[in-house]
Coordinates of C-alpha atoms (C1' of nucleotides) in Angstrom, one line a residue:
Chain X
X70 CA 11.8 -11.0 28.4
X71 CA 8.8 -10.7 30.9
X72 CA 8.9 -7.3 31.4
X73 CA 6.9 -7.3 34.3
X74 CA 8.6 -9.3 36.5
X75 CA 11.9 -10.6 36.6
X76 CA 15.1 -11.4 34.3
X77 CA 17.5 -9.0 36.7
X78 CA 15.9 -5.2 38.1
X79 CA 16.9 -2.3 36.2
X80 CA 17.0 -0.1 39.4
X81 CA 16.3 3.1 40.0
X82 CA 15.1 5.3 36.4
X83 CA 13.8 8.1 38.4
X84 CA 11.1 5.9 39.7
X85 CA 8.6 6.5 36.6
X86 CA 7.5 4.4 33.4
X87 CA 5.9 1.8 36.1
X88 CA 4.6 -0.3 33.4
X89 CA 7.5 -1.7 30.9
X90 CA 5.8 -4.6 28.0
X91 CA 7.8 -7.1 26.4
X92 CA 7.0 -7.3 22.6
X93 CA 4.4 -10.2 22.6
X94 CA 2.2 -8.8 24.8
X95 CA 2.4 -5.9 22.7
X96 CA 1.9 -7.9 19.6
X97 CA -1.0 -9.3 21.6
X98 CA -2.1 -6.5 22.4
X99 CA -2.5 -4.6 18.8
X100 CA -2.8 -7.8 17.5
X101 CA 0.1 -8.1 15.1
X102 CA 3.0 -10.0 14.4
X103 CA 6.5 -9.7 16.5
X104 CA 7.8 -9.7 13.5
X105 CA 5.6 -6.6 12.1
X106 CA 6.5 -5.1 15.5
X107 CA 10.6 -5.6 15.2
X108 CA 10.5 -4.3 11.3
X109 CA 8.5 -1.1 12.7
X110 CA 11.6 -0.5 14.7
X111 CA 14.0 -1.6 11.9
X112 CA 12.8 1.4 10.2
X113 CA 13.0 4.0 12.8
X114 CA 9.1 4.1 13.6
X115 CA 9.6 2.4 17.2
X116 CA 13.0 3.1 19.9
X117 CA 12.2 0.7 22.8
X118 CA 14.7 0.6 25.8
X119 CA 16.8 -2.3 25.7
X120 CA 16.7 -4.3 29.2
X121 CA 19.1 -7.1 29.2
X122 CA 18.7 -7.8 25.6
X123 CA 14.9 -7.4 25.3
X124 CA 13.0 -4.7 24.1
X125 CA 11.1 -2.7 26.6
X126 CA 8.0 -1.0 25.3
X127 CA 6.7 2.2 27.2
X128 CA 3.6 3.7 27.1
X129 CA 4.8 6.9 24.6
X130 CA 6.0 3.6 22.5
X131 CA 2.5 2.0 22.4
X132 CA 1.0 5.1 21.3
X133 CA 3.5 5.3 18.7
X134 CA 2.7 2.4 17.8
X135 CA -1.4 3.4 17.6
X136 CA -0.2 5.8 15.4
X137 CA 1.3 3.6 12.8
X138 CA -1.2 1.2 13.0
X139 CA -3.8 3.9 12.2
X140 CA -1.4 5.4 9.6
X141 CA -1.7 1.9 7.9
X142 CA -5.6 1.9 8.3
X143 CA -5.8 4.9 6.5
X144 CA -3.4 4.2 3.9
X145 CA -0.3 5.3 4.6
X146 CA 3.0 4.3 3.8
X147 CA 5.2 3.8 6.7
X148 CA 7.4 6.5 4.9
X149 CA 4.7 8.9 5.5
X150 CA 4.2 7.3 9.2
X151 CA 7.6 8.3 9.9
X152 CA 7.0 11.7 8.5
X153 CA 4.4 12.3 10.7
X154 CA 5.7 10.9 14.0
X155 CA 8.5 12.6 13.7
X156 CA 6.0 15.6 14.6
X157 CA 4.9 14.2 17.3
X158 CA 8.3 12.8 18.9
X159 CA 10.6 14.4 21.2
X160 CA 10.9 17.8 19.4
X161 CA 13.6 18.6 21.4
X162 CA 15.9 16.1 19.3
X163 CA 18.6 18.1 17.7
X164 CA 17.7 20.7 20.4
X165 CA 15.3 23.1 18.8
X166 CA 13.8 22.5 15.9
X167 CA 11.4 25.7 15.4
X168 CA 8.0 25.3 16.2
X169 CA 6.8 27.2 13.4
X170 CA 8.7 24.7 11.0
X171 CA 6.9 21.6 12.9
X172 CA 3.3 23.6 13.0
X173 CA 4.0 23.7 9.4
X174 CA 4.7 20.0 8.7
X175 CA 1.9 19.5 10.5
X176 CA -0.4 21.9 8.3
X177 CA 0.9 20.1 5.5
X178 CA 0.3 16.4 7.0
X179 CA -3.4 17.7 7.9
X180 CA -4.1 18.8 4.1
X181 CA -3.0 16.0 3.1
X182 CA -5.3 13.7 5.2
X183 CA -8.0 16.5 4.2
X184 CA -7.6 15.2 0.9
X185 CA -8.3 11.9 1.7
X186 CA -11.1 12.6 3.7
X187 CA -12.7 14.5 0.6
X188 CA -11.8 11.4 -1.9
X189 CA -13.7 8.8 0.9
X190 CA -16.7 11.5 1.2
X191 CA -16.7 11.2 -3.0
X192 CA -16.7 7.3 -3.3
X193 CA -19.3 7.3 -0.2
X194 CA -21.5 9.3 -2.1
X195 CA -21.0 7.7 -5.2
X196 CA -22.0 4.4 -3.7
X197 CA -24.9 5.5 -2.0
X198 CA -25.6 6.6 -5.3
X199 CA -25.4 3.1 -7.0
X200 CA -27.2 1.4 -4.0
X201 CA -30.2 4.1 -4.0
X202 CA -29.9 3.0 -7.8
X203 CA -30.2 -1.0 -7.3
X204 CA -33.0 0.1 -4.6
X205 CA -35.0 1.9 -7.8
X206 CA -34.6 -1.5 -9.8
X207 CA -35.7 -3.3 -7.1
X208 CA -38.7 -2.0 -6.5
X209 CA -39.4 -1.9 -10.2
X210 CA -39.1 -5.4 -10.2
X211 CA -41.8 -6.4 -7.4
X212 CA -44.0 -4.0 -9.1
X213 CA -43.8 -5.7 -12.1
X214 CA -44.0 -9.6 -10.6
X215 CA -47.3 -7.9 -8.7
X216 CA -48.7 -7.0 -12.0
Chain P
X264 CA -3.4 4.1 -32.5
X265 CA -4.9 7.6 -32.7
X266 CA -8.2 6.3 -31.9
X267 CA -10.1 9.0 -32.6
X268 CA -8.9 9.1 -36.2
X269 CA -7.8 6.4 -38.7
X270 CA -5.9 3.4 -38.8
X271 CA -9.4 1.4 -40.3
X272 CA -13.0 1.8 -40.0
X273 CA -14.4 -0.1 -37.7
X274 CA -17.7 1.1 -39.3
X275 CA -21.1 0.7 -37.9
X276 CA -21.4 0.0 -33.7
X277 CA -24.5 1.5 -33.7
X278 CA -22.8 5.1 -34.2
X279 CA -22.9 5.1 -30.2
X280 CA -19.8 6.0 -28.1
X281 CA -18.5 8.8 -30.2
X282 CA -15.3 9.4 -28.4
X283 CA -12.6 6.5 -28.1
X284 CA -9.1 7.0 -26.4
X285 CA -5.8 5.5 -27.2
X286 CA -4.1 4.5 -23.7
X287 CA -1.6 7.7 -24.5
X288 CA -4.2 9.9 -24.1
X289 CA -5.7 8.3 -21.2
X290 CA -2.7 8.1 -19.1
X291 CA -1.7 12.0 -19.9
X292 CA -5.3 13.1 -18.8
X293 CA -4.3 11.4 -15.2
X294 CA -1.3 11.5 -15.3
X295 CA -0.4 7.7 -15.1
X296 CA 2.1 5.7 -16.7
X297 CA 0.8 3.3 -19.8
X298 CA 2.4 0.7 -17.9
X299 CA 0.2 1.0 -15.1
X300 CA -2.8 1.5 -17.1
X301 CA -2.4 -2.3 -18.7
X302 CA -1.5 -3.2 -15.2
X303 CA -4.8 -2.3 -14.2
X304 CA -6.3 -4.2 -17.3
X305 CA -3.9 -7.3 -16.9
X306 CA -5.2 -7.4 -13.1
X307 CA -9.0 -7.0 -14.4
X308 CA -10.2 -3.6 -13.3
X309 CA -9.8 -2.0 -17.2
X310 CA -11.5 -4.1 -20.3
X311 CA -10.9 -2.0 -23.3
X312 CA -11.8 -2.8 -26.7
X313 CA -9.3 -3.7 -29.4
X314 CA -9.1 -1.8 -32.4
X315 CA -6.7 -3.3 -34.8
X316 CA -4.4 -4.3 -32.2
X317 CA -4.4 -1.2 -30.1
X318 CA -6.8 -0.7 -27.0
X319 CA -9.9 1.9 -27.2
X320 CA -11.3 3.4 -24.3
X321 CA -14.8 4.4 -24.0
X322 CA -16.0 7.2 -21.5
X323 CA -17.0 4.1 -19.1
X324 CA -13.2 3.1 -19.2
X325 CA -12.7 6.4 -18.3
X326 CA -14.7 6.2 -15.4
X327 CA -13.6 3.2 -14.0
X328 CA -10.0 4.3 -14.3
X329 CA -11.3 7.9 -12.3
X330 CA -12.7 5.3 -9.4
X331 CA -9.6 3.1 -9.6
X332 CA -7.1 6.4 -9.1
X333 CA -9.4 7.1 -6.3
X334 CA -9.7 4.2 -4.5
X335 CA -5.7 4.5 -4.7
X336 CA -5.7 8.0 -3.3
X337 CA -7.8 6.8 -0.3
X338 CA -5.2 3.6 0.0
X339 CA -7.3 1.0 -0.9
X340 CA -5.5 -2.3 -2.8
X341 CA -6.1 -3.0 -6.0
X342 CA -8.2 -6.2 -4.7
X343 CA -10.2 -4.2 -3.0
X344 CA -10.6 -1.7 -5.6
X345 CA -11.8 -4.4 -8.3
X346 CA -14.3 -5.8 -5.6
X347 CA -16.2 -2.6 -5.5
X348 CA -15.7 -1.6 -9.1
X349 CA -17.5 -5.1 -9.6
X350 CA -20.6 -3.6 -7.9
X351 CA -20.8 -1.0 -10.6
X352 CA -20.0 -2.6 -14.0
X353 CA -22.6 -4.0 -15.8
X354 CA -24.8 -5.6 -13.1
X355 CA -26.1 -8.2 -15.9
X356 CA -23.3 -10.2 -16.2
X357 CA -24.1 -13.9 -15.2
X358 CA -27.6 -13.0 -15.5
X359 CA -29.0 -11.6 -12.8
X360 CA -27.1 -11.5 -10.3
X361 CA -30.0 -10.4 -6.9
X362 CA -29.9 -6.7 -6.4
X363 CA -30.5 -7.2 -2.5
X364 CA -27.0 -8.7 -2.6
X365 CA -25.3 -6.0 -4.7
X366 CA -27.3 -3.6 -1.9
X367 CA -25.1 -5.5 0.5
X368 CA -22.0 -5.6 -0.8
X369 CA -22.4 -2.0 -0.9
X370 CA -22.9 -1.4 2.8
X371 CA -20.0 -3.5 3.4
X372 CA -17.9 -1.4 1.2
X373 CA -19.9 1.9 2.5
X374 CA -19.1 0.8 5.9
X375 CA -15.3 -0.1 5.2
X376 CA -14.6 3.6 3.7
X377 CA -16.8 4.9 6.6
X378 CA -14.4 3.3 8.9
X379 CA -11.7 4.7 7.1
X380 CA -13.0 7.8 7.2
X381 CA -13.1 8.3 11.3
X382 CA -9.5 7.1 11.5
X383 CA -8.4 10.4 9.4
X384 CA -11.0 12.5 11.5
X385 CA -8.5 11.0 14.6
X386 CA -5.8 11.9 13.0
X387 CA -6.8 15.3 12.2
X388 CA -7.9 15.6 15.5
X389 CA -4.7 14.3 17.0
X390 CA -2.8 16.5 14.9
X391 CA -4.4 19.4 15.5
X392 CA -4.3 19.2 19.3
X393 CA -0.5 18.6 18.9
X394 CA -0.6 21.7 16.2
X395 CA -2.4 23.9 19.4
X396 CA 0.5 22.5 21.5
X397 CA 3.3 23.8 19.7
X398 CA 1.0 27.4 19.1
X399 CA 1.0 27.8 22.6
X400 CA 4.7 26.8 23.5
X401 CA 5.4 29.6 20.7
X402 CA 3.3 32.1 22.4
X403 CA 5.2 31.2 26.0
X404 CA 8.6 31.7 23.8
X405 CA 7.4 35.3 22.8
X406 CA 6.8 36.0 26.0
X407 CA 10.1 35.2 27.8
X408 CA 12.1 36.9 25.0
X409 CA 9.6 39.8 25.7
X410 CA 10.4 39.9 29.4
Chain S
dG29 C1' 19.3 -32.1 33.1
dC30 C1' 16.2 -31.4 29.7
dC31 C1' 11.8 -29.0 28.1
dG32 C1' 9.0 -25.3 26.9
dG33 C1' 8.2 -20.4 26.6
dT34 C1' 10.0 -16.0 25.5
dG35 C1' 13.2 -13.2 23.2
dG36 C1' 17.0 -12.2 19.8
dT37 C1' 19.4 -12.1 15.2
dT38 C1' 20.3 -13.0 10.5
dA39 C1' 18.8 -14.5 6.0
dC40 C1' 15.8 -15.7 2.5
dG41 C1' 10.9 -15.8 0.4
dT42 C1' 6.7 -13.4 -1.0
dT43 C1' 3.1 -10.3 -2.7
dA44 C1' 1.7 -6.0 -4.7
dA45 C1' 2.3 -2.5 -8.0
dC46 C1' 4.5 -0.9 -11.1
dG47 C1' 9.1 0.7 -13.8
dT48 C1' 12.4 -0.4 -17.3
dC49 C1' 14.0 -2.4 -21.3
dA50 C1' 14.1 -5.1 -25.4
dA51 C1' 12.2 -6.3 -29.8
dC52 C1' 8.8 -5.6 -33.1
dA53 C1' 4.6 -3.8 -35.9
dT54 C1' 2.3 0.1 -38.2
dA55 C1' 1.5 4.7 -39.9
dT56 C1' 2.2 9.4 -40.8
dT57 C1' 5.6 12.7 -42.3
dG58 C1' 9.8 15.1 -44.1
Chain A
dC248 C1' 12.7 5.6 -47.8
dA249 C1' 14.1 6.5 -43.3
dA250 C1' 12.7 8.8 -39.2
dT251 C1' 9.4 9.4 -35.7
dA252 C1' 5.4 8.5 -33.0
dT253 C1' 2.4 5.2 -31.1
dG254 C1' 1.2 0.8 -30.0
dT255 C1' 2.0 -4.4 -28.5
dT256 C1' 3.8 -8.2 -25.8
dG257 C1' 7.1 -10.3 -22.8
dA258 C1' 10.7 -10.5 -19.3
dC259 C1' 13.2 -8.8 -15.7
dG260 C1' 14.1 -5.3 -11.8
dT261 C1' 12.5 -2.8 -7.8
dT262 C1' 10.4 -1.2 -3.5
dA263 C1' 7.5 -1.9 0.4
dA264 C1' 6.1 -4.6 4.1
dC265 C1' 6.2 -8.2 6.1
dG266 C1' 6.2 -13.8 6.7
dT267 C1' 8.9 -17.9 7.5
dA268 C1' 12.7 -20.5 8.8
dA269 C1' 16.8 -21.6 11.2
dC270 C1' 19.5 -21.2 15.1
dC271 C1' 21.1 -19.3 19.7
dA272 C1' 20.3 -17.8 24.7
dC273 C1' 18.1 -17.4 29.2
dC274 C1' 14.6 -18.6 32.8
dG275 C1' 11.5 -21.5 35.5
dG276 C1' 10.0 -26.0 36.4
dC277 C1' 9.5 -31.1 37.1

DNA sequence: GCCGGTGGTTACGTTAACGTCAACATATTG
DNA sequence: CAATATGTTGACGTTAACGTAACCACCGGC
């Protein structure tokens, strides 16, 4: 597509969104497949604009798209992903969606990651554990070899 | 199997580990499937004894199913989860194995779930600003209907 | 005028993590 | 003794999340 350049000139839109990416520099970019990129979309996660046939990635889209990669770093499916953009997106979709539904979602999304957070503290301090463990046997062991 | 009953003797094992568990039992207490539970054991993260056929958990089983469900909750793979279940187990087998290099392996996972950890405290962070967002578009809402 | 690069759309394959089901053994209980 | 509970081993099905392959189209260039 070259999205910064030619392919035919889309005219006009209110002047904004200066910077349009085509998907391989996003890929590029995030370093991930087109392919990872394109089933994101399948599924809902990701709504480019369509220029001449290519997909046209905005900034709001590659922020999306920093979301769902950090949803998958934390362990999230892209079910839950979806859940939680949809938080974020447009809340104007379906024209007015209470805010005091969405700020509960978004309780609920934030307990949930709480959760997690409190799981990772536990295995972090159960390793530390083990390793200040090892560090006992180690030392155990020179003393003995000085001996 | 009813382990902590009949079925046969077993007799003498050095009277230790007092308490076995069928995989019933097990999976009730966390609320797994038994399916999943020989999963585990089939993909080598569980090695139960047998008792006339059926398996018997010990209180280490126990624990290493406790840091398996865990590892899940904080999305790690079961890979990934056997790797550092392998730093705990029974640090003798092969003989030896250097402690230095189990202190290692032990950073690495430390660091991993520490990395982990700050993309959840993003999250949070992003979700709470959004969360603040909608709190204040509420608070222009009241306002206008006030007026 | 053909090549390579970029992009697009099916369609099928793959891995992980189990669920589901069948078929069978054993053991306690009514 | 038959029912019921508990256990075992396959084998096949399923969902998620992509990867891979095949094939088509357009654009710029030599």
């Amino acid at each position: 597509m070259k999205t910064g350049s030619q392919r035919n000139a889309v005219a006009s839109e209110s002047a904004n969104e200066a910077e349009l990416h085509g998907i391989t520099e996003l890929a590029r970019e995030y370093g991930i497949s087109l392919r990872a990129i394109r089933f994101y979309e399948d599924k809902g996660l990701l709504a480019p604009r369509r220029i001449n046939g290519g997909r046209a990635y905005t900034r709001r889209d590659r922020v999306r798209l920093g979301l769902i990669l950090r949803g998958k770093a934390v362990g999230m499916s892209l079910a839950e992903i979806e859940h939680i953009l949809s938080l974020y997106g447009e809340h104007g979709e379906g024209r007015g969606r209470q805010l005091d539904y969405l700020v509960g979602r978004i309780d609920e999304a934030m307990a949930e990651l709480a959760s997690r957070k409190r799981h990772i503290e536990d295995m972090l301090a159960d390793l530390a554990e083990a390793r200040a463990q090892f560090k006992r046997e180690m030392a155990a062991k020179r003393r003995t070899k000085k001996a």
